[in-house]
């Protein structure tokens, strides 16, 4: 039985066990089924993921391939986004790009890339008129060569030269002769037999023979130097023979035109050439030029292409990114483990065992489905594990309350899981909505973040609701758990949060206005290369470190508009990052290497993004944000009352506006990964708000006496410890990412750090007051609204 079949059968078994687990009411059956599920899932994931990454031998060669595929930003390589350009047909009308044209171009480019000897390239259609080309391990020194090979159309044409070309060209240009119908004057500039050939030719506008009749093209070398040997199909060979006969009889020439440029114009001295073959030679062609031309002629593009986006990372930068991700992850998780163990003690140990299993499940599922791990994906993993503590905190804080009422520990634990379920489920689903939209709308590495976040959310639900409860059941079974002690640093509070609502709202309004003005004043500088287009170059100094000011001063000599220089650090290296106008990175790279030879700069990464792609990314990002808001609104409106849905969205917009404003005020640039951070903040913000809403609704359902304001204040105070603990553990993971995750993850961690702090504030001081205000509009009453919403459920039951 092969590996995939085994995984499929185990998956079916797990599905059946899951159904049994949730249906049975027997504690013994739940305990046994939960254990079997945990062991099977953990074993399957361990089998699927080992070894997670490539294992290298003493000689540096890979002896065992890792199970988790790495993105180009981690293993090094280059990605190109090509767009097919619509060209007019013979009637001058613009042709639409069809799926067949895209598929043909994909195959042509695949053959060209394969001919370059690259390692496992990925070439796939992207949208209606684009092609994504990913080439792992591509040496940055070969970028220009690869770029030219991808763009080269290789439209070969044979056109007859007018028999009177030498006399007519100067006469036509002097106005003494009329240009013959069907002819055009074309420049020629090439070498023949080592001598330059320059001038102009009068050649036919329409090709007499096209290169699509070529079946094979090979580079060769003889006494005349390098050349290309061509083989035609039968129809092409026959037509070529007729043309060469005509040229021989007229004593004229045949122009060989490649991509609209005359590369040769030989005569035919020995008579017609039949046999279906020909040669392009006699010039000053190098071996590389001959081989590239042969490859292009053998695989011509019917439709021209333009490189709209280019992203490159060296293998050494990928290794550094992996190290930075591992360092920051271990430090972040270590801080979380210490905090949870200190605060919850034995219960904290149970949560940490579940957290370890969640990490195994996350990487195992990544390996099983062949999901590509990217640098943002590593960030998503760390963030997910940090946020996973939230579910355990909700359960344990409920447990503290239930024990305080005098219930036995076992009864209190059952009540804690039951009462915390709705808040845990709703908060996870809202985050899952944003993750799904991000996966759907995102591209490249950011999609990797969405994948790890989605898997992490699902794994978090399983570990919090199944594994931790199962561990407690076994502790009870063996009579090892009679009492649970927890730290209580926050204690029972009675703050009048809603009494400060007017001041809090006023502060938020002023902050949004000020930050919006600051954002508007910064203008286009708010956006990075991803959105406004341009180049981004990353260099690492192998020698002397050059101060940022000197690098900036050196760039002024190039007189490039809107160029930005930054020194960025990771856990193990320091980089010089230069953002400049489109197609200027090569110029910047050459200038800095020549200006500072003592630095021994090595190119680690390059990015090129066209303005069209930038504008499309802005549009798709706004659509993703809008869809996220709509999805969250619908879900909250269904699960809660309208008052809660309205306030959740207003609080969410508040969090996003302030986060974006602070990000801009800090002088940072909005990039694709920032969009991922914003959507993550949206999910986190609503999750935080839902926990408060769930407690408010529970208090009203339970028939608590007092005013709505007092019930809300009490509910916010009851969830305060959870809010602070969850936010604190998440901030610990983000702090590790911020300081140790490297330049790419620094912006990501900063944005979410701000979002978590602002989200915590808004769930207390913005969301609850808006519920109070909205529920009182038009004579409505929140208590009545919640009870009416419960009536259909009671009737159904």
PDB file of C-alpha atoms in Angstrom, residues 477-591:
ATOM      1  CA  UNK A 477      -9.811   8.692  36.262  1.00  0.00           C
ATOM      2  CA  UNK A 478      -6.509   7.939  38.011  1.00  0.00           C
ATOM      3  CA  UNK A 479      -7.474  10.212  40.916  1.00  0.00           C
ATOM      4  CA  UNK A 480      -4.472  12.471  40.232  1.00  0.00           C
ATOM      5  CA  UNK A 481      -6.466  15.699  40.174  1.00  0.00           C
ATOM      6  CA  UNK A 482      -8.336  16.781  43.275  1.00  0.00           C
ATOM      7  CA  UNK A 483      -7.553  20.473  43.380  1.00  0.00           C
ATOM      8  CA  UNK A 484      -6.422  23.118  40.928  1.00  0.00           C
ATOM      9  CA  UNK A 485      -4.525  26.209  41.987  1.00  0.00           C
ATOM     10  CA  UNK A 486      -4.028  29.215  39.746  1.00  0.00           C
ATOM     11  CA  UNK A 487      -2.406  32.617  40.141  1.00  0.00           C
ATOM     12  CA  UNK A 488      -4.812  35.505  40.422  1.00  0.00           C
ATOM     13  CA  UNK A 489      -2.794  38.612  39.678  1.00  0.00           C
ATOM     14  CA  UNK A 490      -5.757  40.558  38.359  1.00  0.00           C
ATOM     15  CA  UNK A 491      -8.380  39.473  40.872  1.00  0.00           C
ATOM     16  CA  UNK A 492     -12.046  40.393  40.895  1.00  0.00           C
ATOM     17  CA  UNK A 493     -12.512  43.922  39.591  1.00  0.00           C
ATOM     18  CA  UNK A 494     -15.400  46.384  39.676  1.00  0.00           C
ATOM     19  CA  UNK A 495     -14.307  49.121  37.299  1.00  0.00           C
ATOM     20  CA  UNK A 496     -16.958  51.401  35.836  1.00  0.00           C
ATOM     21  CA  UNK A 497     -15.803  51.081  32.241  1.00  0.00           C
ATOM     22  CA  UNK A 498     -18.990  52.420  30.665  1.00  0.00           C
ATOM     23  CA  UNK A 499     -18.849  55.464  32.907  1.00  0.00           C
ATOM     24  CA  UNK A 500     -15.773  56.508  30.902  1.00  0.00           C
ATOM     25  CA  UNK A 501     -17.292  55.787  27.513  1.00  0.00           C
ATOM     26  CA  UNK A 502     -17.693  59.388  26.370  1.00  0.00           C
ATOM     27  CA  UNK A 503     -14.061  60.235  27.129  1.00  0.00           C
ATOM     28  CA  UNK A 504     -12.864  57.002  25.452  1.00  0.00           C
ATOM     29  CA  UNK A 505     -14.918  57.656  22.301  1.00  0.00           C
ATOM     30  CA  UNK A 506     -13.661  61.252  22.162  1.00  0.00           C
ATOM     31  CA  UNK A 507     -10.029  60.099  22.412  1.00  0.00           C
ATOM     32  CA  UNK A 508     -10.613  57.552  19.621  1.00  0.00           C
ATOM     33  CA  UNK A 509     -12.273  60.119  17.322  1.00  0.00           C
ATOM     34  CA  UNK A 510      -9.417  62.604  17.830  1.00  0.00           C
ATOM     35  CA  UNK A 511      -6.831  59.840  17.227  1.00  0.00           C
ATOM     36  CA  UNK A 512      -8.548  58.728  13.992  1.00  0.00           C
ATOM     37  CA  UNK A 513      -8.749  62.316  12.673  1.00  0.00           C
ATOM     38  CA  UNK A 514      -5.105  63.111  13.495  1.00  0.00           C
ATOM     39  CA  UNK A 515      -3.817  59.824  12.066  1.00  0.00           C
ATOM     40  CA  UNK A 516      -5.956  60.206   8.918  1.00  0.00           C
ATOM     41  CA  UNK A 517      -4.486  63.677   8.304  1.00  0.00           C
ATOM     42  CA  UNK A 518      -0.956  62.304   8.824  1.00  0.00           C
ATOM     43  CA  UNK A 519      -1.695  59.447   6.403  1.00  0.00           C
ATOM     44  CA  UNK A 520      -3.041  61.857   3.761  1.00  0.00           C
ATOM     45  CA  UNK A 521      -0.029  64.171   4.113  1.00  0.00           C
ATOM     46  CA  UNK A 522       2.365  61.286   3.519  1.00  0.00           C
ATOM     47  CA  UNK A 523       0.502  60.410   0.324  1.00  0.00           C
ATOM     48  CA  UNK A 524       2.048  57.860  -2.027  1.00  0.00           C
ATOM     49  CA  UNK A 525       4.950  57.276   0.386  1.00  0.00           C
ATOM     50  CA  UNK A 526       2.553  55.206   2.520  1.00  0.00           C
ATOM     51  CA  UNK A 527       2.724  52.447  -0.092  1.00  0.00           C
ATOM     52  CA  UNK A 528       5.617  50.147  -0.818  1.00  0.00           C
ATOM     53  CA  UNK A 529       6.794  48.549  -4.041  1.00  0.00           C
ATOM     54  CA  UNK A 530       3.900  46.054  -4.021  1.00  0.00           C
ATOM     55  CA  UNK A 531       1.298  48.789  -4.528  1.00  0.00           C
ATOM     56  CA  UNK A 532       2.862  51.745  -6.315  1.00  0.00           C
ATOM     57  CA  UNK A 533       5.300  49.754  -8.448  1.00  0.00           C
ATOM     58  CA  UNK A 534       9.074  50.033  -8.582  1.00  0.00           C
ATOM     59  CA  UNK A 535      12.169  48.065  -7.661  1.00  0.00           C
ATOM     60  CA  UNK A 536      13.435  46.757  -4.341  1.00  0.00           C
ATOM     61  CA  UNK A 537      17.045  45.641  -3.941  1.00  0.00           C
ATOM     62  CA  UNK A 538      18.486  43.864  -0.877  1.00  0.00           C
ATOM     63  CA  UNK A 539      22.273  43.722  -0.429  1.00  0.00           C
ATOM     64  CA  UNK A 540      24.351  42.130   2.314  1.00  0.00           C
ATOM     65  CA  UNK A 541      27.863  43.448   3.038  1.00  0.00           C
ATOM     66  CA  UNK A 542      30.373  40.602   3.247  1.00  0.00           C
ATOM     67  CA  UNK A 543      33.090  43.079   4.206  1.00  0.00           C
ATOM     68  CA  UNK A 544      32.981  46.542   5.779  1.00  0.00           C
ATOM     69  CA  UNK A 545      29.577  47.807   6.957  1.00  0.00           C
ATOM     70  CA  UNK A 546      28.718  51.094   5.202  1.00  0.00           C
ATOM     71  CA  UNK A 547      26.611  53.602   7.203  1.00  0.00           C
ATOM     72  CA  UNK A 548      23.115  54.294   5.905  1.00  0.00           C
ATOM     73  CA  UNK A 549      23.912  57.974   5.337  1.00  0.00           C
ATOM     74  CA  UNK A 550      26.815  57.177   3.009  1.00  0.00           C
ATOM     75  CA  UNK A 551      24.687  54.766   0.978  1.00  0.00           C
ATOM     76  CA  UNK A 552      21.940  57.385   0.683  1.00  0.00           C
ATOM     77  CA  UNK A 553      24.479  60.019  -0.393  1.00  0.00           C
ATOM     78  CA  UNK A 554      25.930  57.689  -3.029  1.00  0.00           C
ATOM     79  CA  UNK A 555      22.451  57.153  -4.477  1.00  0.00           C
ATOM     80  CA  UNK A 556      21.936  60.898  -4.970  1.00  0.00           C
ATOM     81  CA  UNK A 557      24.569  60.701  -7.705  1.00  0.00           C
ATOM     82  CA  UNK A 558      22.143  58.611  -9.773  1.00  0.00           C
ATOM     83  CA  UNK A 559      19.451  61.301  -9.449  1.00  0.00           C
ATOM     84  CA  UNK A 560      16.658  58.754  -8.984  1.00  0.00           C
ATOM     85  CA  UNK A 561      13.308  60.111  -7.823  1.00  0.00           C
ATOM     86  CA  UNK A 562      11.689  58.660  -4.687  1.00  0.00           C
ATOM     87  CA  UNK A 563      14.546  56.294  -3.816  1.00  0.00           C
ATOM     88  CA  UNK A 564      14.612  55.049  -0.199  1.00  0.00           C
ATOM     89  CA  UNK A 565      17.503  53.448   1.711  1.00  0.00           C
ATOM     90  CA  UNK A 566      17.092  51.395   4.884  1.00  0.00           C
ATOM     91  CA  UNK A 567      19.424  49.289   7.012  1.00  0.00           C
ATOM     92  CA  UNK A 568      17.464  46.246   8.204  1.00  0.00           C
ATOM     93  CA  UNK A 569      18.599  43.553  10.639  1.00  0.00           C
ATOM     94  CA  UNK A 570      17.626  39.946  11.219  1.00  0.00           C
ATOM     95  CA  UNK A 571      18.744  37.585  13.951  1.00  0.00           C
ATOM     96  CA  UNK A 572      21.949  36.730  12.072  1.00  0.00           C
ATOM     97  CA  UNK A 573      22.625  39.395   9.424  1.00  0.00           C
ATOM     98  CA  UNK A 574      22.318  43.043   8.377  1.00  0.00           C
ATOM     99  CA  UNK A 575      20.958  44.158   5.010  1.00  0.00           C
ATOM    100  CA  UNK A 576      20.900  47.316   2.923  1.00  0.00           C
ATOM    101  CA  UNK A 577      17.462  47.699   1.298  1.00  0.00           C
ATOM    102  CA  UNK A 578      16.986  50.178  -1.551  1.00  0.00           C
ATOM    103  CA  UNK A 579      13.608  51.043  -3.058  1.00  0.00           C
ATOM    104  CA  UNK A 580      13.826  52.831  -6.400  1.00  0.00           C
ATOM    105  CA  UNK A 581      11.780  53.475  -9.589  1.00  0.00           C
ATOM    106  CA  UNK A 582      10.945  50.569 -11.868  1.00  0.00           C
ATOM    107  CA  UNK A 583      13.826  48.967 -13.810  1.00  0.00           C
ATOM    108  CA  UNK A 584      16.546  50.816 -11.892  1.00  0.00           C
ATOM    109  CA  UNK A 585      17.710  48.110  -9.443  1.00  0.00           C
ATOM    110  CA  UNK A 586      20.459  46.893 -11.812  1.00  0.00           C
ATOM    111  CA  UNK A 587      21.786  50.450 -12.068  1.00  0.00           C
ATOM    112  CA  UNK A 588      21.633  50.905  -8.275  1.00  0.00           C
ATOM    113  CA  UNK A 589      23.331  47.552  -7.678  1.00  0.00           C
ATOM    114  CA  UNK A 590      26.203  48.290 -10.074  1.00  0.00           C
ATOM    115  CA  UNK A 591      26.694  51.800  -8.675  1.00  0.00           C
TER     116      UNK A 591
END
